[in-house]
Protein backbone atom coordinates (compact mmCIF):
# COMPACT_ATOMS: atom_id res chain seq x y z
CA UNK A 1 0.00 0.00 0.00
CA UNK A 2 1.35 3.42 -0.93
CA UNK A 3 0.67 6.07 1.70
CA UNK A 4 0.78 9.78 1.00
CA UNK A 5 2.92 10.52 4.05
CA UNK A 6 5.59 8.03 3.09
CA UNK A 7 8.60 8.73 1.00
CA UNK A 8 11.62 6.44 0.95
CA UNK A 9 15.14 7.66 1.64
CA UNK A 10 17.08 9.35 -1.15
CA UNK A 11 15.76 11.48 -3.97
CA UNK A 12 12.83 10.36 -6.05
CA UNK A 13 13.94 9.80 -9.66
CA UNK A 14 11.57 11.96 -11.65
CA UNK A 15 12.52 10.76 -15.15
CA UNK A 16 9.24 11.61 -16.82
CA UNK A 17 9.48 14.10 -19.70
CA UNK A 18 7.96 16.85 -17.62
CA UNK A 19 7.46 17.96 -15.00
CA UNK A 20 11.22 17.62 -14.76
CA UNK A 21 13.22 17.81 -11.51
CA UNK A 22 13.50 21.33 -10.10
CA UNK A 23 17.10 22.23 -9.18
CA UNK A 24 17.76 23.37 -5.59
CA UNK A 25 18.79 26.79 -6.84
CA UNK A 26 15.35 27.32 -8.35
CA UNK A 27 13.55 25.86 -5.33
CA UNK A 28 15.39 28.30 -3.09
CA UNK A 29 14.57 31.25 -5.34
CA UNK A 30 10.91 30.28 -5.21
CA UNK A 31 10.95 30.36 -1.43
CA UNK A 32 11.52 34.14 -1.32
CA UNK A 33 8.63 35.96 0.32
CA UNK A 34 5.72 36.77 -1.96
CA UNK A 35 5.80 40.49 -2.74
CA UNK A 36 3.22 43.10 -3.75
CA UNK A 37 2.57 42.52 -7.44
CA UNK A 38 1.82 46.26 -7.81
CA UNK A 39 4.89 47.37 -5.87
CA UNK A 40 8.12 48.83 -7.28
CA UNK A 41 10.22 45.71 -6.71
CA UNK A 42 7.83 43.52 -8.67
CA UNK A 43 8.24 45.65 -11.78
CA UNK A 44 11.96 44.89 -11.78
CA UNK A 45 11.26 41.15 -11.57
CA UNK A 46 8.58 41.36 -14.26
CA UNK A 47 10.82 43.19 -16.73
CA UNK A 48 13.70 40.84 -16.02
CA UNK A 49 11.76 37.66 -16.77
CA UNK A 50 10.11 39.12 -19.88
CA UNK A 51 13.45 40.28 -21.29
CA UNK A 52 15.12 37.02 -20.26
CA UNK A 53 12.51 34.89 -21.98
CA UNK A 54 13.06 36.82 -25.21
CA UNK A 55 16.63 35.53 -25.14
CA UNK A 56 15.43 31.97 -24.54
CA UNK A 57 12.90 32.18 -27.41
CA UNK A 58 15.45 34.07 -29.55
CA UNK A 59 13.02 36.86 -30.30
CA UNK A 60 12.81 40.65 -30.18
CA UNK A 61 9.01 40.41 -30.08
CA UNK A 62 6.69 40.30 -27.06
CA UNK A 63 6.68 37.18 -24.89
CA UNK A 64 3.51 36.80 -22.83
CA UNK A 65 3.65 34.87 -19.57
CA UNK A 66 0.42 33.30 -18.35
CA UNK A 67 -0.26 31.87 -14.89
CA UNK A 68 -1.49 28.66 -16.53
CA UNK A 69 -0.26 25.26 -17.63
CA UNK A 70 0.84 24.76 -21.25
CA UNK A 71 -2.71 23.95 -22.33
CA UNK A 72 -3.72 27.52 -21.47
CA UNK A 73 -1.03 28.92 -23.76
CA UNK A 74 -2.23 26.56 -26.54
CA UNK A 75 -5.71 28.05 -26.18
CA UNK A 76 -4.31 31.57 -26.00
CA UNK A 77 -2.47 31.11 -29.31
CA UNK A 78 -5.69 30.06 -31.06
CA UNK A 79 -8.20 32.49 -29.53
CA UNK A 80 -5.95 35.50 -30.12
CA UNK A 81 -5.40 34.85 -33.82
CA UNK A 82 -8.47 33.04 -35.23
CA UNK A 83 -12.23 33.38 -35.75
CA UNK A 84 -15.05 30.82 -35.33
CA UNK A 85 -15.07 28.24 -38.14
CA UNK A 86 -11.57 29.09 -39.39
CA UNK A 87 -9.75 26.18 -41.02
CA UNK A 88 -6.47 25.29 -39.33
CA UNK A 89 -4.02 22.70 -40.59
CA UNK A 90 -2.57 20.58 -37.78
CA UNK A 91 -0.07 17.75 -38.11
CA UNK A 92 -0.50 14.49 -36.21
CA UNK A 93 2.85 13.66 -34.62
CA UNK A 94 1.44 12.08 -31.46
CA UNK A 95 -0.77 12.63 -28.43
CA UNK A 96 0.08 16.29 -27.86
CA UNK A 97 -0.74 17.17 -31.47
CA UNK A 98 -3.99 15.22 -31.00
CA UNK A 99 -4.89 17.10 -27.81
CA UNK A 100 -4.20 20.47 -29.43
CA UNK A 101 -6.46 19.45 -32.32
CA UNK A 102 -9.21 18.50 -29.84
CA UNK A 103 -8.83 21.90 -28.20
CA UNK A 104 -9.24 23.56 -31.63
CA UNK A 105 -12.41 21.49 -32.22
CA UNK A 106 -13.77 22.56 -28.83
CA UNK A 107 -13.17 26.22 -29.66
CA UNK A 108 -15.29 25.94 -32.81
CA UNK A 109 -12.41 25.98 -35.28
CA UNK A 110 -12.31 23.58 -38.24
CA UNK A 111 -9.04 21.71 -37.88
CA UNK A 112 -7.75 19.55 -40.73
CA UNK A 113 -5.63 16.81 -39.20
CA UNK A 114 -2.87 15.79 -41.55
CA UNK A 115 -0.67 12.78 -40.82
CA UNK A 116 0.90 9.57 -42.00
CA UNK A 117 -1.41 6.54 -42.06
CA UNK A 118 -2.08 4.37 -39.00
CA UNK A 119 0.31 4.82 -36.13
CA UNK A 120 3.26 5.46 -38.49
CA UNK A 121 3.03 9.21 -37.88
CA UNK A 122 3.68 8.55 -34.20
CA UNK A 123 7.19 7.40 -35.10
CA UNK A 124 8.09 10.28 -37.45
CA UNK A 125 8.35 14.04 -37.48
CA UNK A 126 6.16 16.59 -39.24
CA UNK A 127 6.18 15.91 -43.00
CA UNK A 128 6.72 19.37 -44.47
CA UNK A 129 6.06 18.12 -48.03
CA UNK A 130 2.54 17.03 -47.03
CA UNK A 131 1.89 20.49 -45.58
CA UNK A 132 3.18 22.15 -48.76
CA UNK A 133 0.94 19.96 -50.92
CA UNK A 134 -2.15 20.74 -48.84
CA UNK A 135 -1.40 24.47 -48.87
CA UNK A 136 -0.87 24.52 -52.66
CA UNK A 137 -4.31 22.91 -53.05
CA UNK A 138 -5.84 25.60 -50.81
CA UNK A 139 -5.98 28.20 -53.57
CA UNK A 140 -8.71 30.18 -51.80
CA UNK A 141 -6.51 30.54 -48.68
CA UNK A 142 -9.18 29.11 -46.40
CA UNK A 143 -6.52 27.73 -44.05
CA UNK A 144 -5.68 30.46 -41.56
CA UNK A 145 -3.02 28.74 -39.46
CA UNK A 146 -0.66 25.79 -39.49
CA UNK A 147 -0.13 24.21 -36.06
CA UNK A 148 2.78 21.89 -35.35
CA UNK A 149 4.41 20.42 -32.26
CA UNK A 150 8.16 20.98 -32.22
CA UNK A 151 9.09 18.36 -29.63
CA UNK A 152 6.36 15.68 -29.52
CA UNK A 153 6.64 14.60 -25.89
CA UNK A 154 4.44 11.53 -26.33
CA UNK A 155 6.83 9.87 -28.79
CA UNK A 156 10.28 11.50 -28.53
CA UNK A 157 10.41 13.22 -31.93
CA UNK A 158 11.75 16.73 -32.60
CA UNK A 159 10.44 18.09 -35.88
CA UNK A 160 12.24 20.41 -38.29
CA UNK A 161 10.44 23.74 -37.91
CA UNK A 162 12.47 25.64 -40.55
CA UNK A 163 11.38 22.96 -43.06
CA UNK A 164 7.74 23.73 -42.22
CA UNK A 165 8.42 27.45 -42.73
CA UNK A 166 10.02 26.72 -46.11
CA UNK A 167 7.03 24.60 -47.12
CA UNK A 168 4.60 27.44 -46.31
CA UNK A 169 6.73 29.94 -48.21
CA UNK A 170 7.17 27.58 -51.18
CA UNK A 171 3.38 27.28 -51.42
CA UNK A 172 3.13 31.07 -51.23
CA UNK A 173 0.48 30.68 -48.54
CA UNK A 174 -0.34 33.47 -46.05
CA UNK A 175 -1.38 31.24 -43.11
CA UNK A 176 0.12 31.85 -39.68
CA UNK A 177 2.64 29.35 -38.29
CA UNK A 178 1.89 28.29 -34.69
CA UNK A 179 4.43 26.08 -32.94
CA UNK A 180 4.19 24.21 -29.62
CA UNK A 181 7.64 23.92 -28.09
CA UNK A 182 6.34 23.32 -24.59
CA UNK A 183 8.87 20.54 -24.07
CA UNK A 184 11.53 21.63 -26.56
CA UNK A 185 12.39 25.07 -25.21
CA UNK A 186 15.54 25.07 -23.13
CA UNK A 187 16.48 21.58 -24.36
CA UNK A 188 17.14 22.08 -28.06
CA UNK A 189 17.69 25.05 -30.32
CA UNK A 190 14.66 27.19 -31.00
CA UNK A 191 14.57 30.48 -32.95
CA UNK A 192 11.22 32.23 -32.93
CA UNK A 193 12.28 35.18 -35.11
CA UNK A 194 14.75 33.53 -37.46
CA UNK A 195 12.42 30.59 -38.18
CA UNK A 196 9.52 32.92 -38.97
CA UNK A 197 7.16 31.50 -36.37
CA UNK A 198 4.06 33.60 -35.64
CA UNK A 199 3.12 32.20 -32.24
CA UNK A 200 5.39 30.00 -30.17
CA UNK A 201 3.85 28.23 -27.19
CA UNK A 202 5.86 26.96 -24.26
CA UNK A 203 5.53 25.96 -20.63
CA UNK A 204 7.48 26.00 -17.39
CA UNK A 205 7.77 22.39 -16.26
CA UNK A 206 9.92 20.84 -18.99
CA UNK A 207 13.22 22.32 -20.19
CA UNK A 208 12.85 25.41 -18.00
CA UNK A 209 13.12 23.19 -14.90
CA UNK A 210 10.29 24.89 -13.02
CA UNK A 211 7.21 23.39 -11.42
CA UNK A 212 4.08 23.43 -13.60
CA UNK A 213 2.07 26.65 -13.56
CA UNK A 214 3.30 29.19 -16.08
CA UNK A 215 3.25 29.15 -19.85
CA UNK A 216 4.16 31.42 -22.74
CA UNK A 217 3.20 32.88 -26.09
CA UNK A 218 5.92 34.54 -28.17
CA UNK A 219 4.14 36.53 -30.86
CA UNK A 220 5.20 37.95 -34.22
CA UNK A 221 3.98 41.28 -35.66
CA UNK A 222 1.91 39.25 -38.16
CA UNK A 223 0.23 37.38 -35.28
CA UNK A 224 -0.53 40.66 -33.52
CA UNK A 225 -2.04 42.07 -36.70
CA UNK A 226 -4.20 38.91 -37.01
CA UNK A 227 -5.32 39.38 -33.41
CA UNK A 228 -6.92 42.73 -34.33
CA UNK A 229 -9.30 40.89 -36.68
CA UNK A 230 -9.69 37.58 -34.80
CA UNK A 231 -13.22 37.02 -33.52
CA UNK A 232 -12.94 34.08 -31.13
CA UNK A 233 -14.04 35.26 -27.68
CA UNK A 234 -11.21 35.93 -25.27
CA UNK A 235 -10.63 37.92 -22.13
CA UNK A 236 -8.11 36.33 -19.75
CA UNK A 237 -5.93 35.30 -22.71
CA UNK A 238 -6.15 38.57 -24.68
CA UNK A 239 -2.67 39.71 -25.63
CA UNK A 240 -3.08 43.48 -25.98
CA UNK A 241 -3.76 44.47 -22.39
CA UNK A 242 -1.03 42.15 -21.09
CA UNK A 243 1.55 43.45 -23.57
CA UNK A 244 0.62 47.03 -22.67
CA UNK A 245 1.04 46.47 -18.92
CA UNK A 246 4.13 44.31 -19.42
CA UNK A 247 5.94 47.40 -20.77
CA UNK A 248 6.51 48.42 -17.15
CA UNK A 249 6.80 44.86 -15.81
CA UNK A 250 3.24 44.36 -14.55
CA UNK A 251 0.19 42.26 -15.43
CA UNK A 252 -3.53 43.09 -15.61
CA UNK A 253 -4.17 40.39 -12.97
CA UNK A 254 -2.14 38.70 -10.24
CA UNK A 255 0.84 36.98 -11.83
CA UNK A 256 2.50 33.91 -10.39
CA UNK A 257 5.02 35.77 -8.21
CA UNK A 258 6.97 32.87 -6.74
CA UNK A 259 7.12 30.98 -10.01
CA UNK A 260 8.50 34.15 -11.58
CA UNK A 261 11.29 34.16 -8.98
CA UNK A 262 11.98 30.61 -10.11
CA UNK A 263 11.84 31.63 -13.76
CA UNK A 264 14.30 34.45 -13.14
CA UNK A 265 16.71 31.93 -11.61
CA UNK A 266 16.17 29.43 -14.44
CA UNK A 267 16.95 32.09 -17.03
CA UNK A 268 20.14 33.02 -15.13
CA UNK A 269 21.20 29.38 -14.96
CA UNK A 270 20.66 28.75 -18.66
CA UNK A 271 22.31 31.95 -19.82
CA UNK A 272 25.28 31.45 -17.45
CA UNK A 273 25.84 27.98 -18.89
CA UNK A 274 25.20 29.24 -22.42
CA UNK A 275 22.28 27.99 -24.50
CA UNK A 276 24.50 26.07 -26.92
CA UNK A 277 26.03 24.16 -24.01
CA UNK A 278 22.60 23.44 -22.59
CA UNK A 279 21.55 21.96 -25.94
CA UNK A 280 24.77 19.95 -26.34
CA UNK A 281 24.30 18.53 -22.83
CA UNK A 282 20.81 17.32 -23.76
CA UNK A 283 21.95 15.82 -27.07
CA UNK A 284 24.76 13.91 -25.34
CA UNK A 285 22.54 12.36 -22.67
CA UNK A 286 19.92 11.46 -25.27
CA UNK A 287 22.54 9.65 -27.37
CA UNK A 288 23.70 7.69 -24.32
CA UNK A 289 20.11 6.73 -23.56
CA UNK A 290 19.47 5.50 -27.11
CA UNK A 291 22.65 3.41 -26.98
CA UNK A 292 21.32 1.72 -23.85
CA UNK A 293 18.00 0.98 -25.55
CA UNK A 294 19.83 -0.59 -28.49
CA UNK A 295 21.94 -2.59 -26.06
CA UNK A 296 18.73 -4.00 -24.60
CA UNK A 297 17.73 -4.99 -28.13
CA UNK A 298 14.58 -2.86 -27.92
CA UNK A 299 13.14 -0.44 -30.48
CA UNK A 300 13.14 3.33 -30.09
CA UNK A 301 9.71 4.86 -30.71
CA UNK A 302 11.20 7.49 -33.04
CA UNK A 303 11.97 5.62 -36.27
CA UNK A 304 13.86 8.47 -37.99
CA UNK A 305 17.32 9.25 -36.56
CA UNK A 306 17.16 12.73 -38.14
CA UNK A 307 14.42 13.71 -35.67
CA UNK A 308 15.48 11.92 -32.47
CA UNK A 309 14.45 14.02 -29.48
CA UNK A 310 17.13 15.23 -27.08
CA UNK A 311 14.40 15.57 -24.43
CA UNK A 312 13.15 12.03 -24.01
CA UNK A 313 13.42 8.55 -25.50
CA UNK A 314 10.41 6.34 -26.15
CA UNK A 315 11.20 2.68 -25.45
CA UNK A 316 8.96 0.16 -27.23
CA UNK A 317 8.10 -3.03 -25.37
CA UNK A 318 8.15 -6.41 -27.08
CA UNK A 319 4.80 -7.92 -28.14
CA UNK A 320 2.84 -9.23 -25.17
CA UNK A 321 4.45 -6.96 -22.56
CA UNK A 322 2.36 -4.26 -20.90
CA UNK A 323 4.62 -1.22 -20.65
CA UNK A 324 2.57 0.19 -17.77
CA UNK A 325 3.07 -2.99 -15.75
CA UNK A 326 6.82 -2.55 -16.27
CA UNK A 327 6.61 1.09 -15.20
CA UNK A 328 4.69 0.10 -12.09
CA UNK A 329 7.38 -2.34 -11.00
CA UNK A 330 10.11 0.22 -11.63
CA UNK A 331 8.22 2.85 -9.65
CA UNK A 332 7.44 0.62 -6.70
CA UNK A 333 10.82 -1.09 -6.49
CA UNK A 334 13.20 1.73 -7.38
CA UNK A 335 11.31 4.97 -6.74
CA UNK A 336 11.82 5.87 -10.38
CA UNK A 337 9.04 7.53 -12.39
CA UNK A 338 8.95 6.98 -16.14
CA UNK A 339 6.53 8.47 -18.66
CA UNK A 340 3.52 6.34 -19.61
CA UNK A 341 2.57 5.56 -23.20
CA UNK A 342 -0.14 8.02 -24.25
CA UNK A 343 -3.04 7.63 -26.67
CA UNK A 344 -2.34 5.25 -29.56
CA UNK A 345 0.78 3.83 -27.89
CA UNK A 346 -0.71 3.29 -24.41
CA UNK A 347 0.75 0.12 -22.88
CA UNK A 348 3.10 -0.31 -25.85
CA UNK A 349 5.99 1.87 -24.71
CA UNK A 350 7.37 3.95 -21.86
CA UNK A 351 9.30 7.20 -21.97
CA UNK A 352 12.59 8.07 -20.31
CA UNK A 353 12.98 11.80 -19.73
CA UNK A 354 16.55 13.16 -19.85
CA UNK A 355 15.81 16.86 -19.75
CA UNK A 356 16.67 19.77 -17.52
CA UNK A 357 18.47 19.07 -14.27
CA UNK A 358 19.92 15.72 -15.29
CA UNK A 359 23.55 14.57 -15.49
CA UNK A 360 25.51 11.47 -16.44
CA UNK A 361 24.93 9.63 -13.19
CA UNK A 362 21.26 10.62 -13.02
CA UNK A 363 20.83 9.05 -16.43
CA UNK A 364 22.90 5.96 -15.57
CA UNK A 365 20.88 5.41 -12.40
CA UNK A 366 17.64 5.77 -14.34
CA UNK A 367 18.85 3.31 -16.98
CA UNK A 368 19.89 0.86 -14.26
CA UNK A 369 16.41 1.16 -12.72
CA UNK A 370 14.84 0.50 -16.13
CA UNK A 371 17.04 -2.52 -16.71
CA UNK A 372 16.40 -4.07 -13.30
CA UNK A 373 12.68 -3.41 -13.60
CA UNK A 374 12.39 -4.84 -17.10
CA UNK A 375 14.13 -8.04 -15.98
CA UNK A 376 11.75 -8.32 -13.01
CA UNK A 377 8.81 -7.80 -15.39
CA UNK A 378 10.00 -10.63 -17.61
CA UNK A 379 11.08 -8.52 -20.59
CA UNK A 380 13.58 -10.47 -22.69
CA UNK A 381 16.62 -8.27 -23.24
CA UNK A 382 19.41 -8.88 -25.75
CA UNK A 383 21.86 -7.87 -23.04
CA UNK A 384 22.67 -5.08 -20.64
CA UNK A 385 22.22 -1.61 -22.10
CA UNK A 386 24.39 0.01 -19.45
CA UNK A 387 27.88 -0.62 -20.91
CA UNK A 388 27.04 1.09 -24.21
CA UNK A 389 25.73 4.15 -22.39
CA UNK A 390 28.70 4.21 -19.99
CA UNK A 391 31.24 3.84 -22.79
CA UNK A 392 29.67 6.70 -24.70
CA UNK A 393 29.50 9.01 -21.68
CA UNK A 394 33.10 8.20 -20.76
CA UNK A 395 34.36 8.78 -24.28
CA UNK A 396 32.59 12.10 -24.92
CA UNK A 397 33.46 14.56 -22.14
CA UNK A 398 30.53 16.27 -20.45
CA UNK A 399 29.91 17.81 -17.05
CA UNK A 400 32.67 20.14 -15.84
CA UNK A 401 34.78 19.39 -18.93
CA UNK A 402 32.11 20.17 -21.54
C1 LIG B 1 3.43 19.02 -21.53
C2 LIG B 1 3.00 19.35 -22.91
C3 LIG B 1 1.77 19.96 -23.19
C4 LIG B 1 0.72 20.21 -22.15
O1 LIG B 1 1.10 21.12 -21.21
P1 LIG B 1 0.36 21.18 -19.78
O2 LIG B 1 1.30 22.02 -19.00
O3 LIG B 1 0.22 19.77 -19.31
O4 LIG B 1 -0.96 21.83 -20.00
C5 LIG B 1 1.48 20.28 -24.49
N1 LIG B 1 2.33 20.02 -25.49
C6 LIG B 1 3.51 19.41 -25.27
C7 LIG B 1 4.41 19.12 -26.42
C8 LIG B 1 3.87 19.06 -23.98
O5 LIG B 1 5.04 18.44 -23.76
PDB file of N, CA, C and O and ligand atoms in Angstrom, residues 17-18 68-72 74 96-97 99 149-154 180-184 203 205-206 212-213, ligand 1:
ATOM      1  N   UNK A  17       9.120  12.919 -18.885  1.00  0.00           N
ATOM      2  CA  UNK A  17       9.484  14.097 -19.700  1.00  0.00           C
ATOM      3  C   UNK A  17       8.631  15.311 -19.354  1.00  0.00           C
ATOM      4  O   UNK A  17       7.934  15.862 -20.181  1.00  0.00           O
ATOM      5  N   UNK A  18       8.655  15.691 -18.140  1.00  0.00           N
ATOM      6  CA  UNK A  18       7.958  16.847 -17.623  1.00  0.00           C
ATOM      7  C   UNK A  18       6.717  16.448 -16.852  1.00  0.00           C
ATOM      8  O   UNK A  18       5.964  15.614 -17.332  1.00  0.00           O
ATOM      9  N   UNK A  68      -0.679  29.787 -16.055  1.00  0.00           N
ATOM     10  CA  UNK A  68      -1.492  28.656 -16.534  1.00  0.00           C
ATOM     11  C   UNK A  68      -0.550  27.554 -16.980  1.00  0.00           C
ATOM     12  O   UNK A  68       0.618  27.808 -17.268  1.00  0.00           O
ATOM     13  N   UNK A  69      -1.067  26.342 -17.076  1.00  0.00           N
ATOM     14  CA  UNK A  69      -0.257  25.261 -17.634  1.00  0.00           C
ATOM     15  C   UNK A  69      -0.143  25.468 -19.151  1.00  0.00           C
ATOM     16  O   UNK A  69      -0.765  26.385 -19.714  1.00  0.00           O
ATOM     17  N   UNK A  70       0.604  24.620 -19.806  1.00  0.00           N
ATOM     18  CA  UNK A  70       0.838  24.761 -21.247  1.00  0.00           C
ATOM     19  C   UNK A  70      -0.454  24.780 -22.059  1.00  0.00           C
ATOM     20  O   UNK A  70      -0.558  25.496 -23.064  1.00  0.00           O
ATOM     21  N   UNK A  71      -1.439  24.018 -21.615  1.00  0.00           N
ATOM     22  CA  UNK A  71      -2.713  23.948 -22.329  1.00  0.00           C
ATOM     23  C   UNK A  71      -3.348  25.334 -22.460  1.00  0.00           C
ATOM     24  O   UNK A  71      -3.936  25.674 -23.482  1.00  0.00           O
ATOM     25  N   UNK A  72      -3.198  26.150 -21.416  1.00  0.00           N
ATOM     26  CA  UNK A  72      -3.725  27.517 -21.475  1.00  0.00           C
ATOM     27  C   UNK A  72      -3.059  28.315 -22.591  1.00  0.00           C
ATOM     28  O   UNK A  72      -3.724  29.043 -23.335  1.00  0.00           O
ATOM     29  N   UNK A  74      -1.715  27.114 -25.271  1.00  0.00           N
ATOM     30  CA  UNK A  74      -2.232  26.560 -26.535  1.00  0.00           C
ATOM     31  C   UNK A  74      -3.506  27.301 -26.925  1.00  0.00           C
ATOM     32  O   UNK A  74      -3.682  27.733 -28.047  1.00  0.00           O
ATOM     33  N   UNK A  96       0.214  14.859 -28.132  1.00  0.00           N
ATOM     34  CA  UNK A  96       0.077  16.289 -27.856  1.00  0.00           C
ATOM     35  C   UNK A  96      -0.507  17.013 -29.066  1.00  0.00           C
ATOM     36  O   UNK A  96      -1.360  17.898 -28.911  1.00  0.00           O
ATOM     37  N   UNK A  97      -0.117  16.610 -30.267  1.00  0.00           N
ATOM     38  CA  UNK A  97      -0.736  17.173 -31.467  1.00  0.00           C
ATOM     39  C   UNK A  97      -2.231  16.852 -31.464  1.00  0.00           C
ATOM     40  O   UNK A  97      -3.067  17.693 -31.819  1.00  0.00           O
ATOM     41  N   UNK A  99      -4.187  16.309 -28.834  1.00  0.00           N
ATOM     42  CA  UNK A  99      -4.891  17.099 -27.810  1.00  0.00           C
ATOM     43  C   UNK A  99      -5.079  18.553 -28.255  1.00  0.00           C
ATOM     44  O   UNK A  99      -6.107  19.174 -27.973  1.00  0.00           O
ATOM     45  N   UNK A 149       3.727  20.635 -33.548  1.00  0.00           N
ATOM     46  CA  UNK A 149       4.405  20.422 -32.264  1.00  0.00           C
ATOM     47  C   UNK A 149       5.897  20.217 -32.565  1.00  0.00           C
ATOM     48  O   UNK A 149       6.250  19.335 -33.348  1.00  0.00           O
ATOM     49  N   UNK A 150       6.715  21.050 -31.978  1.00  0.00           N
ATOM     50  CA  UNK A 150       8.163  20.977 -32.224  1.00  0.00           C
ATOM     51  C   UNK A 150       8.742  19.704 -31.608  1.00  0.00           C
ATOM     52  O   UNK A 150       9.280  18.854 -32.304  1.00  0.00           O
ATOM     53  N   UNK A 151       8.639  19.593 -30.282  1.00  0.00           N
ATOM     54  CA  UNK A 151       9.090  18.356 -29.633  1.00  0.00           C
ATOM     55  C   UNK A 151       7.855  17.583 -29.171  1.00  0.00           C
ATOM     56  O   UNK A 151       7.200  17.993 -28.211  1.00  0.00           O
ATOM     57  N   UNK A 152       7.546  16.485 -29.859  1.00  0.00           N
ATOM     58  CA  UNK A 152       6.363  15.680 -29.516  1.00  0.00           C
ATOM     59  C   UNK A 152       6.733  14.800 -28.319  1.00  0.00           C
ATOM     60  O   UNK A 152       7.437  13.796 -28.446  1.00  0.00           O
ATOM     61  N   UNK A 153       6.244  15.220 -27.155  1.00  0.00           N
ATOM     62  CA  UNK A 153       6.637  14.601 -25.891  1.00  0.00           C
ATOM     63  C   UNK A 153       6.074  13.194 -25.727  1.00  0.00           C
ATOM     64  O   UNK A 153       6.572  12.421 -24.915  1.00  0.00           O
ATOM     65  N   UNK A 154       5.030  12.865 -26.483  1.00  0.00           N
ATOM     66  CA  UNK A 154       4.443  11.528 -26.331  1.00  0.00           C
ATOM     67  C   UNK A 154       5.251  10.454 -27.054  1.00  0.00           C
ATOM     68  O   UNK A 154       5.092   9.269 -26.772  1.00  0.00           O
ATOM     69  N   UNK A 180       4.118  24.629 -31.035  1.00  0.00           N
ATOM     70  CA  UNK A 180       4.189  24.213 -29.620  1.00  0.00           C
ATOM     71  C   UNK A 180       5.596  23.703 -29.359  1.00  0.00           C
ATOM     72  O   UNK A 180       5.998  22.656 -29.880  1.00  0.00           O
ATOM     73  N   UNK A 181       6.359  24.464 -28.565  1.00  0.00           N
ATOM     74  CA  UNK A 181       7.638  23.921 -28.093  1.00  0.00           C
ATOM     75  C   UNK A 181       7.632  23.887 -26.564  1.00  0.00           C
ATOM     76  O   UNK A 181       8.599  24.248 -25.899  1.00  0.00           O
ATOM     77  N   UNK A 182       6.510  23.393 -26.047  1.00  0.00           N
ATOM     78  CA  UNK A 182       6.344  23.321 -24.592  1.00  0.00           C
ATOM     79  C   UNK A 182       7.476  22.489 -23.977  1.00  0.00           C
ATOM     80  O   UNK A 182       8.042  22.855 -22.950  1.00  0.00           O
ATOM     81  N   UNK A 183       7.816  21.383 -24.642  1.00  0.00           N
ATOM     82  CA  UNK A 183       8.871  20.539 -24.065  1.00  0.00           C
ATOM     83  C   UNK A 183      10.212  20.699 -24.782  1.00  0.00           C
ATOM     84  O   UNK A 183      11.205  20.115 -24.351  1.00  0.00           O
ATOM     85  N   UNK A 184      10.257  21.486 -25.841  1.00  0.00           N
ATOM     86  CA  UNK A 184      11.529  21.634 -26.555  1.00  0.00           C
ATOM     87  C   UNK A 184      12.362  22.793 -26.040  1.00  0.00           C
ATOM     88  O   UNK A 184      13.598  22.737 -26.007  1.00  0.00           O
ATOM     89  N   UNK A 203       5.989  26.139 -22.001  1.00  0.00           N
ATOM     90  CA  UNK A 203       5.530  25.957 -20.626  1.00  0.00           C
ATOM     91  C   UNK A 203       6.712  25.848 -19.671  1.00  0.00           C
ATOM     92  O   UNK A 203       7.865  25.746 -20.093  1.00  0.00           O
ATOM     93  N   UNK A 205       7.365  23.583 -17.028  1.00  0.00           N
ATOM     94  CA  UNK A 205       7.766  22.394 -16.264  1.00  0.00           C
ATOM     95  C   UNK A 205       8.588  21.373 -17.054  1.00  0.00           C
ATOM     96  O   UNK A 205       8.719  20.238 -16.637  1.00  0.00           O
ATOM     97  N   UNK A 206       9.129  21.783 -18.189  1.00  0.00           N
ATOM     98  CA  UNK A 206       9.919  20.842 -18.989  1.00  0.00           C
ATOM     99  C   UNK A 206      11.363  21.349 -18.993  1.00  0.00           C
ATOM    100  O   UNK A 206      12.023  21.291 -17.973  1.00  0.00           O
ATOM    101  N   UNK A 212       5.121  23.010 -12.675  1.00  0.00           N
ATOM    102  CA  UNK A 212       4.076  23.426 -13.602  1.00  0.00           C
ATOM    103  C   UNK A 212       3.431  24.714 -13.104  1.00  0.00           C
ATOM    104  O   UNK A 212       3.452  24.994 -11.910  1.00  0.00           O
ATOM    105  N   UNK A 213       2.851  25.493 -14.011  1.00  0.00           N
ATOM    106  CA  UNK A 213       2.071  26.651 -13.558  1.00  0.00           C
ATOM    107  C   UNK A 213       2.241  27.933 -14.341  1.00  0.00           C
ATOM    108  O   UNK A 213       1.443  28.851 -14.173  1.00  0.00           O
TER     109      UNK A 213
HETATM  110  C1  LIG B   1       3.428  19.021 -21.532  1.00  0.00           C
HETATM  111  C2  LIG B   1       2.997  19.346 -22.912  1.00  0.00           C
HETATM  112  C3  LIG B   1       1.767  19.959 -23.189  1.00  0.00           C
HETATM  113  C4  LIG B   1       0.718  20.213 -22.151  1.00  0.00           C
HETATM  114  O1  LIG B   1       1.096  21.123 -21.210  1.00  0.00           O
HETATM  115  P1  LIG B   1       0.359  21.179 -19.783  1.00  0.00           P
HETATM  116  O2  LIG B   1       1.295  22.020 -19.001  1.00  0.00           O
HETATM  117  O3  LIG B   1       0.218  19.769 -19.312  1.00  0.00           O
HETATM  118  O4  LIG B   1      -0.959  21.828 -19.996  1.00  0.00           O
HETATM  119  C5  LIG B   1       1.477  20.280 -24.493  1.00  0.00           C
HETATM  120  N1  LIG B   1       2.332  20.022 -25.493  1.00  0.00           N
HETATM  121  C6  LIG B   1       3.508  19.406 -25.270  1.00  0.00           C
HETATM  122  C7  LIG B   1       4.414  19.125 -26.421  1.00  0.00           C
HETATM  123  C8  LIG B   1       3.868  19.056 -23.980  1.00  0.00           C
HETATM  124  O5  LIG B   1       5.044  18.440 -23.758  1.00  0.00           O
END
